[in-house]
mmCIF file of C-alpha atoms in Angstrom:
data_model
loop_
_atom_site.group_PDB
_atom_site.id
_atom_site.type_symbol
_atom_site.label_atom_id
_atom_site.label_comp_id
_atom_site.label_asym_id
_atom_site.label_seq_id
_atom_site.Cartn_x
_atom_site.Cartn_y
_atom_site.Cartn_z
ATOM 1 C CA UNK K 1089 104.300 41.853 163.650
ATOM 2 C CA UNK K 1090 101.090 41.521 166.092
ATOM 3 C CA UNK K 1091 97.563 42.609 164.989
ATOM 4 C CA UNK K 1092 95.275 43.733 167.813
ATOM 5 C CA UNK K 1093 92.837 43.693 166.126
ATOM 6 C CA UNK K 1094 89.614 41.602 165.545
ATOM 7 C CA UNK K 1095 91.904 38.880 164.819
ATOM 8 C CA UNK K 1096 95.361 38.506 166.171
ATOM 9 C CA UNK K 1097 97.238 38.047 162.691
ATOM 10 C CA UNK K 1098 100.949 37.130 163.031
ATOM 11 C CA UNK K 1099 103.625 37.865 160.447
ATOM 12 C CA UNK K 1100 107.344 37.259 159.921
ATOM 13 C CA UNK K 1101 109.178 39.440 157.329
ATOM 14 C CA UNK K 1102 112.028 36.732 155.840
ATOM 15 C CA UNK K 1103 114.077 37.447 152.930
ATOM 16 C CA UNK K 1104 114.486 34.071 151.259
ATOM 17 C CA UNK K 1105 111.362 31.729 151.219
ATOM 18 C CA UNK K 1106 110.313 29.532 153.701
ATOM 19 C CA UNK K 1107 111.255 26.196 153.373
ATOM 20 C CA UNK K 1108 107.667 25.105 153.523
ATOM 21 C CA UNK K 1109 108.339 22.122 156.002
ATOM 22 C CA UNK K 1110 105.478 21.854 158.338
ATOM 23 C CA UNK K 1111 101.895 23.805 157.124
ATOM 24 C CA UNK K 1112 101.956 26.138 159.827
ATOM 25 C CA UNK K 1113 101.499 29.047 158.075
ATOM 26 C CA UNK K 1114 100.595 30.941 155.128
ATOM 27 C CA UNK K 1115 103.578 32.424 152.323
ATOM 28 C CA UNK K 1116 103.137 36.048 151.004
ATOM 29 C CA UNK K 1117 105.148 38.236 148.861
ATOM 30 C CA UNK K 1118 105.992 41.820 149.922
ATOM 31 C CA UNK K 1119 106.328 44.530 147.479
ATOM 32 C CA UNK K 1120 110.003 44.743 149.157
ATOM 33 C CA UNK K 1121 110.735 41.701 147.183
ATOM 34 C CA UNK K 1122 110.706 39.547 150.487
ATOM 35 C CA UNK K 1123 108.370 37.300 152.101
ATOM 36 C CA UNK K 1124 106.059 37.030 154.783
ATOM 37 C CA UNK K 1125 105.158 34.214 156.640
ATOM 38 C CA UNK K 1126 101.637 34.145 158.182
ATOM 39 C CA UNK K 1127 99.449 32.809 160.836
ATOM 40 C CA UNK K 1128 96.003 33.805 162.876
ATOM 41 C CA UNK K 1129 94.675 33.702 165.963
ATOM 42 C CA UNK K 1130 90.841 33.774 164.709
ATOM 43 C CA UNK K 1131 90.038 35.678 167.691
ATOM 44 C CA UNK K 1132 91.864 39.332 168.912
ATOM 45 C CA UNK K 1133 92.023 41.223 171.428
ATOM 46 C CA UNK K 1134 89.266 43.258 170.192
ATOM 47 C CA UNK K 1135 86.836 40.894 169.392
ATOM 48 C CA UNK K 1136 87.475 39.357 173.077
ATOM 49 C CA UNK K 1137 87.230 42.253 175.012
ATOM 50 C CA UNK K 1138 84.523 43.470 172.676
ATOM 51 C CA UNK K 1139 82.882 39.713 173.714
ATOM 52 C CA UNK K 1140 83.510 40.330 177.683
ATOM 53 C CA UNK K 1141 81.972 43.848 177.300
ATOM 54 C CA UNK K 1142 78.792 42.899 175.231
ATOM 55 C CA UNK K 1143 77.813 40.216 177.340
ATOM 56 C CA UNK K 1144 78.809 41.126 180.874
ATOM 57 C CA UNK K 1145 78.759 44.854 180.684
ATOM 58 C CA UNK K 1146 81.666 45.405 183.385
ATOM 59 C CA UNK K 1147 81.638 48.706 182.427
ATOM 60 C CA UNK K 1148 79.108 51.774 183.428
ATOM 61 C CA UNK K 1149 77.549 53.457 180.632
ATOM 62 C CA UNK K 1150 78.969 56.812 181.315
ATOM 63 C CA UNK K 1151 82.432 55.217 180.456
ATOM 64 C CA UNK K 1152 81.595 53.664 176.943
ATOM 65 C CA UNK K 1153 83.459 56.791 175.512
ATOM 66 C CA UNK K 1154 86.325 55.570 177.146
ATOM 67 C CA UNK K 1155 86.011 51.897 177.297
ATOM 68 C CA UNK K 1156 89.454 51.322 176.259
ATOM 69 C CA UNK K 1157 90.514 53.601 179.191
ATOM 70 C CA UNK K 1158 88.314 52.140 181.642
ATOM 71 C CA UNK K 1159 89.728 48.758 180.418
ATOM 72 C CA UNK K 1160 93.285 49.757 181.321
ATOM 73 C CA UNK K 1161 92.806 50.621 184.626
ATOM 74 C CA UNK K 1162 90.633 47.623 185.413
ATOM 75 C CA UNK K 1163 93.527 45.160 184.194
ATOM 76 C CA UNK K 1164 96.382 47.260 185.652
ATOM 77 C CA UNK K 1165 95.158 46.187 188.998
ATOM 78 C CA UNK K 1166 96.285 43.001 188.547
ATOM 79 C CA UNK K 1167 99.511 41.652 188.658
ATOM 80 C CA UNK K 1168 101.554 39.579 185.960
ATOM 81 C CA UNK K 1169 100.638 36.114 185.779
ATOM 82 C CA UNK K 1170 97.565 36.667 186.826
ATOM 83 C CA UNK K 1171 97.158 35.122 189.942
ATOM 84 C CA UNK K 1172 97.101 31.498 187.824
ATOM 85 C CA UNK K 1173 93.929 32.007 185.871
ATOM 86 C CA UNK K 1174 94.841 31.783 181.656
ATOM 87 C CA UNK K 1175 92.699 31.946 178.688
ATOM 88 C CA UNK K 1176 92.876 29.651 175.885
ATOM 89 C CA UNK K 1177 91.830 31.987 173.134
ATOM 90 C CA UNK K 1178 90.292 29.513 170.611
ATOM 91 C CA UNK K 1179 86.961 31.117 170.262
ATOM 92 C CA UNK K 1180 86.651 30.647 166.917
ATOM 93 C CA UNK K 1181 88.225 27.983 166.542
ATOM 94 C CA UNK K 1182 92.048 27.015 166.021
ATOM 95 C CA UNK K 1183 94.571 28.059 163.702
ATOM 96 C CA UNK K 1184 98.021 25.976 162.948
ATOM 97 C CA UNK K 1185 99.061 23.880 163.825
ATOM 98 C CA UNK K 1186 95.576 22.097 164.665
ATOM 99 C CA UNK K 1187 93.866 23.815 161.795
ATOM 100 C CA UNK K 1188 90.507 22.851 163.977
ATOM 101 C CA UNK K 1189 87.814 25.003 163.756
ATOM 102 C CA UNK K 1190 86.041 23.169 166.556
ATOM 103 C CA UNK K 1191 88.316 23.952 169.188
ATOM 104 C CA UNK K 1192 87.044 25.999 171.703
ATOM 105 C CA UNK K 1193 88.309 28.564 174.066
ATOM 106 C CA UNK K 1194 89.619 28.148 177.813
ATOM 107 C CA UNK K 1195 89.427 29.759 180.781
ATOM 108 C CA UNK K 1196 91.845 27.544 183.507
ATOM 109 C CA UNK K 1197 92.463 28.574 186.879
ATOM 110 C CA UNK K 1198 89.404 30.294 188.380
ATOM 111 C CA UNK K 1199 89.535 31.045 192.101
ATOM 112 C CA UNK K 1200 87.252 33.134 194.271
ATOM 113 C CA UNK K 1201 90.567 35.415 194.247
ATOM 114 C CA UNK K 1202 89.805 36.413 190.925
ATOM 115 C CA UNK K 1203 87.118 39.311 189.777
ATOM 116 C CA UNK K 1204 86.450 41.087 185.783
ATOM 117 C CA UNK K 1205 90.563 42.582 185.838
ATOM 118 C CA UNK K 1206 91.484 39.309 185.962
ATOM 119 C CA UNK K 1207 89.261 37.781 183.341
ATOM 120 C CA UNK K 1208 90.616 41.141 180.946
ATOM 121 C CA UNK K 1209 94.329 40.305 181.688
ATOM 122 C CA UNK K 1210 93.597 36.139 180.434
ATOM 123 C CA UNK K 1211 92.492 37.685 176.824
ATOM 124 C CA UNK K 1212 95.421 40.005 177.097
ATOM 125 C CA UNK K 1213 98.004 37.460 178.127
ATOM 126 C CA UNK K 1214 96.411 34.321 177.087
ATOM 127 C CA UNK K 1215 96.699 36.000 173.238
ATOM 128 C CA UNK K 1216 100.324 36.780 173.619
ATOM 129 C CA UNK K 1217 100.936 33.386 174.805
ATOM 130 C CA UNK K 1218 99.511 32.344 171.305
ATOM 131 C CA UNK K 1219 101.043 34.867 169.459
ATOM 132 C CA UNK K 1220 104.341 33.280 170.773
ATOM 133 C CA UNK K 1221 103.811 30.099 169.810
ATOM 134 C CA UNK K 1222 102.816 30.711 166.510
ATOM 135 C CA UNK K 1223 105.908 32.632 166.100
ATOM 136 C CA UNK K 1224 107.655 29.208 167.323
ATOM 137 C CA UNK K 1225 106.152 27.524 164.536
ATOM 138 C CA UNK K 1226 106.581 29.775 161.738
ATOM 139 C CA UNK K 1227 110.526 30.272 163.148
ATOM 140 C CA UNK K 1228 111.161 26.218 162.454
ATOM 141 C CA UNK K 1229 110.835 27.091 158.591
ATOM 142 C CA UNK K 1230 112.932 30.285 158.814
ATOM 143 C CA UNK K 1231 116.340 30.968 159.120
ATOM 144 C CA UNK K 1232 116.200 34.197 160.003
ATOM 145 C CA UNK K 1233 116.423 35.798 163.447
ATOM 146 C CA UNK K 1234 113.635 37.267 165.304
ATOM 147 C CA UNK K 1235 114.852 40.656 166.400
ATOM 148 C CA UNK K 1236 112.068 43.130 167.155
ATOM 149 C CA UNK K 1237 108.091 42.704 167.061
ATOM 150 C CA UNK K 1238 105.491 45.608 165.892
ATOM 151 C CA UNK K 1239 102.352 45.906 166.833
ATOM 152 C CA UNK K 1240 99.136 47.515 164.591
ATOM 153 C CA UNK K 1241 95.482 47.800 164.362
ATOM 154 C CA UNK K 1242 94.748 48.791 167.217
ATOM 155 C CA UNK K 1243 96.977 48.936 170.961
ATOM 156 C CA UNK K 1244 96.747 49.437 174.150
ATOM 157 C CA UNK K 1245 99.831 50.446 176.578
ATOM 158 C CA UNK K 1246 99.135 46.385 178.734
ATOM 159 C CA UNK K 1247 98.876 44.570 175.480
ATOM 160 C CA UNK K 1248 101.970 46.365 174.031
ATOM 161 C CA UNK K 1249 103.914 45.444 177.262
ATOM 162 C CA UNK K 1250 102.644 41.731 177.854
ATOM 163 C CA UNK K 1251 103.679 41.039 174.040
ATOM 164 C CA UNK K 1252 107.428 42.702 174.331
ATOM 165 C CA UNK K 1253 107.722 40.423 178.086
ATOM 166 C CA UNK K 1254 106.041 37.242 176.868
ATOM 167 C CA UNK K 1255 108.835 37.422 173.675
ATOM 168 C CA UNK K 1256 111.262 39.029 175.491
ATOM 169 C CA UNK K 1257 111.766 41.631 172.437
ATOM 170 C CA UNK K 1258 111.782 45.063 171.936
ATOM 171 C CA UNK K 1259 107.964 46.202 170.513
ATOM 172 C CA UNK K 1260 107.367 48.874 168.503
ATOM 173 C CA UNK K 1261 103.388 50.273 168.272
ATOM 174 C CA UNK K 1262 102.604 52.006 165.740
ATOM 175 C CA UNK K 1263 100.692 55.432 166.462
ATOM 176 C CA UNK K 1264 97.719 54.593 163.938
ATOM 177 C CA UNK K 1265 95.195 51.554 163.384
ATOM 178 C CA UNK K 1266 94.351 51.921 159.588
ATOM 179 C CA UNK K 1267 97.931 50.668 159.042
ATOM 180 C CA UNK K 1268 96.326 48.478 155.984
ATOM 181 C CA UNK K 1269 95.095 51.150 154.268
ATOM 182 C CA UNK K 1270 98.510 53.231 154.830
ATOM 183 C CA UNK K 1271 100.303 50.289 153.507
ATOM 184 C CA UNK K 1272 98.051 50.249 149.974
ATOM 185 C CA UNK K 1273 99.459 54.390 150.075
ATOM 186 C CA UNK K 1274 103.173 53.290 150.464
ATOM 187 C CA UNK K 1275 102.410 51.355 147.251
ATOM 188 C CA UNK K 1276 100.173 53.306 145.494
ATOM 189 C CA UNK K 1277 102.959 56.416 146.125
ATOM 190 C CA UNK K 1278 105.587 54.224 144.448
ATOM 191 C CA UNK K 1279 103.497 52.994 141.977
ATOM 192 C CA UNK K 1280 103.113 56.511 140.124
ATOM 193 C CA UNK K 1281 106.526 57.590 140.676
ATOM 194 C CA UNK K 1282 106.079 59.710 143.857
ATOM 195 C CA UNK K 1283 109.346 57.642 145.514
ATOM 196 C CA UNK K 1284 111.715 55.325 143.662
ATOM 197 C CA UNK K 1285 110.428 52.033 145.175
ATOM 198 C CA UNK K 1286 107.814 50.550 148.034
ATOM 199 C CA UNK K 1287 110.968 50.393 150.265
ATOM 200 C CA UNK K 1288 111.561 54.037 149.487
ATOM 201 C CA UNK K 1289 108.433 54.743 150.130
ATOM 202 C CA UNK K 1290 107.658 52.848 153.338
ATOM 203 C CA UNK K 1291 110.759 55.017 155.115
ATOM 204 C CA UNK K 1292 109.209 58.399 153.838
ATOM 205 C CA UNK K 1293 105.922 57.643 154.850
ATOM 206 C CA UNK K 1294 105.886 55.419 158.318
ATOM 207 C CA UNK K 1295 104.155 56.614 161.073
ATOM 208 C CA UNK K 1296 105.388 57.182 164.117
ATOM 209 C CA UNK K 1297 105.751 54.229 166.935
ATOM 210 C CA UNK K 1298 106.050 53.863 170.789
ATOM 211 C CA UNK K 1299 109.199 51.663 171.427
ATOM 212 C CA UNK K 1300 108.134 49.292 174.530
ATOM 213 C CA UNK K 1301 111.502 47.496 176.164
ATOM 214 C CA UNK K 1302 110.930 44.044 177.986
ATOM 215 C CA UNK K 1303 110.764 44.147 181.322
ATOM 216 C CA UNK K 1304 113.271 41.512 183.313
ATOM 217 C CA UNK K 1305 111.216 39.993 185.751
ATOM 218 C CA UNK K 1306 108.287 40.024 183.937
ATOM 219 C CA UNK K 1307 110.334 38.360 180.836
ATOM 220 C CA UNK K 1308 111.476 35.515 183.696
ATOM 221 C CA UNK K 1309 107.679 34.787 185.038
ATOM 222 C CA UNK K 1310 106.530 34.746 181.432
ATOM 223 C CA UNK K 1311 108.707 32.549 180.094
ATOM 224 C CA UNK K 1312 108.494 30.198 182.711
ATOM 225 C CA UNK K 1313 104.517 30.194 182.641
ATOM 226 C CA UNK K 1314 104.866 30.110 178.703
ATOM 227 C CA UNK K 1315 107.046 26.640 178.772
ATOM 228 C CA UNK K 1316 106.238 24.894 181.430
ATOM 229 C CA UNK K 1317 102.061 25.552 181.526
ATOM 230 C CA UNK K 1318 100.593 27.306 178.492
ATOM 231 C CA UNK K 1319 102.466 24.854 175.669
ATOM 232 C CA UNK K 1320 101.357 21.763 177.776
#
């Protein structure tokens, strides 16, 4: 799972613990009785574009309503792969497996080509680059399969897409962003005896979700701009 959030939090739901190899993550224990594995991108997709729009004010004032609206038709003007330019999203620093909270984001591969769509796609693709990797790491330790990814606190339709290409998974976004506060429900439900168990629960009380499939030639370009340019 993805948060799109403030910060871009990245779980794995395992059921047998890590083996606890390389400290790239962090080791929690669901209520399920299973165990998630853990790493963050200090800086989302929220705080960025909440960044671009505080300091460069792309956006007229009679669309602040709408921001998130006016932000999706900006970036759908441009095209996948984003005519070369990528963000390194270490604003706030780097997570694992650098654990450096000097580093410092990136934007590589300005042109004159490229205007404010451009800048909004590198947040948007430059995090699920990330997101990717640390799914990479966290996968060394784990002998499960990655089969699905979902996507909470917060989502837009070009995130959602970009994250199910650049993994070439099937995504499901979940219709709601207080998904934290839903989960402490699912617990608190089982905990007085409203359903048997937290499992029990969970099923009964999930919200609904938008299933996003991967597109093939977008899954192709990705993967190819993922390997050979964004892990160098």
């Amino acid at each position: 799972s993805v948060n799109g959030g403030t910060a871009c939090t990245c779980e794995t739901l395992v059921t047998e613990i890590p083996a606890l190899r390389h400290p790239n993550y962090f080791v929690e224990i669901s209520p399920s009785g299973d165990y998630i594995m853990e790493n963050s991108i200090y800086s989302g997709v929220s705080a960025l574009v909440k960044w671009y729009n505080d300091n460069f004010d792309p956006f007229p004032d009679s669309t602040k309503n709408s921001k998130w609206d006016t932000i999706q038709q900006i970036t759908a003007g441009t095209p996948v792969g984003n005519l070369g330019l990528i963000m390194i999203p270490f604003f706030g620093g780097a997570g694992a497996p650098y654990w450096n909270m000097d580093a410092r984001g990136a934007l590589l591969g300005l042109t004159e080509d490229h205007g404010k769509g451009h800048v909004l796609r590198a947040i948007i693709e430059g995090l699920a680059y990330e997101a990717r990797r640390e799914s990479d790491l966290m996968a060394k330790d784990s002998s499960d399969t990655l089969k699905r990814l979902i996507t909470y606190g917060g989502s837009n339709s070009i995130w959602n897409q970009t994250l199910a290409n650049v993994f070439n998974k099937p995504l499901d976004a979940v219709s709601i962003a207080d998904t934290n506060a839903l989960g402490a429900a699912m617990c608190a439900a089982a905990g007085v005896g409203i359903y048997e168990d937290v499992t029990s629960a969970g099923k009964a009380m999930a919200p609904e979700v938008t299933v996003y499939a991967p597109e093939e030639k977008a899954v192709s370009f990705y993967d190819s701009l993922y390997k050979e340019v964004y892990e160098g």
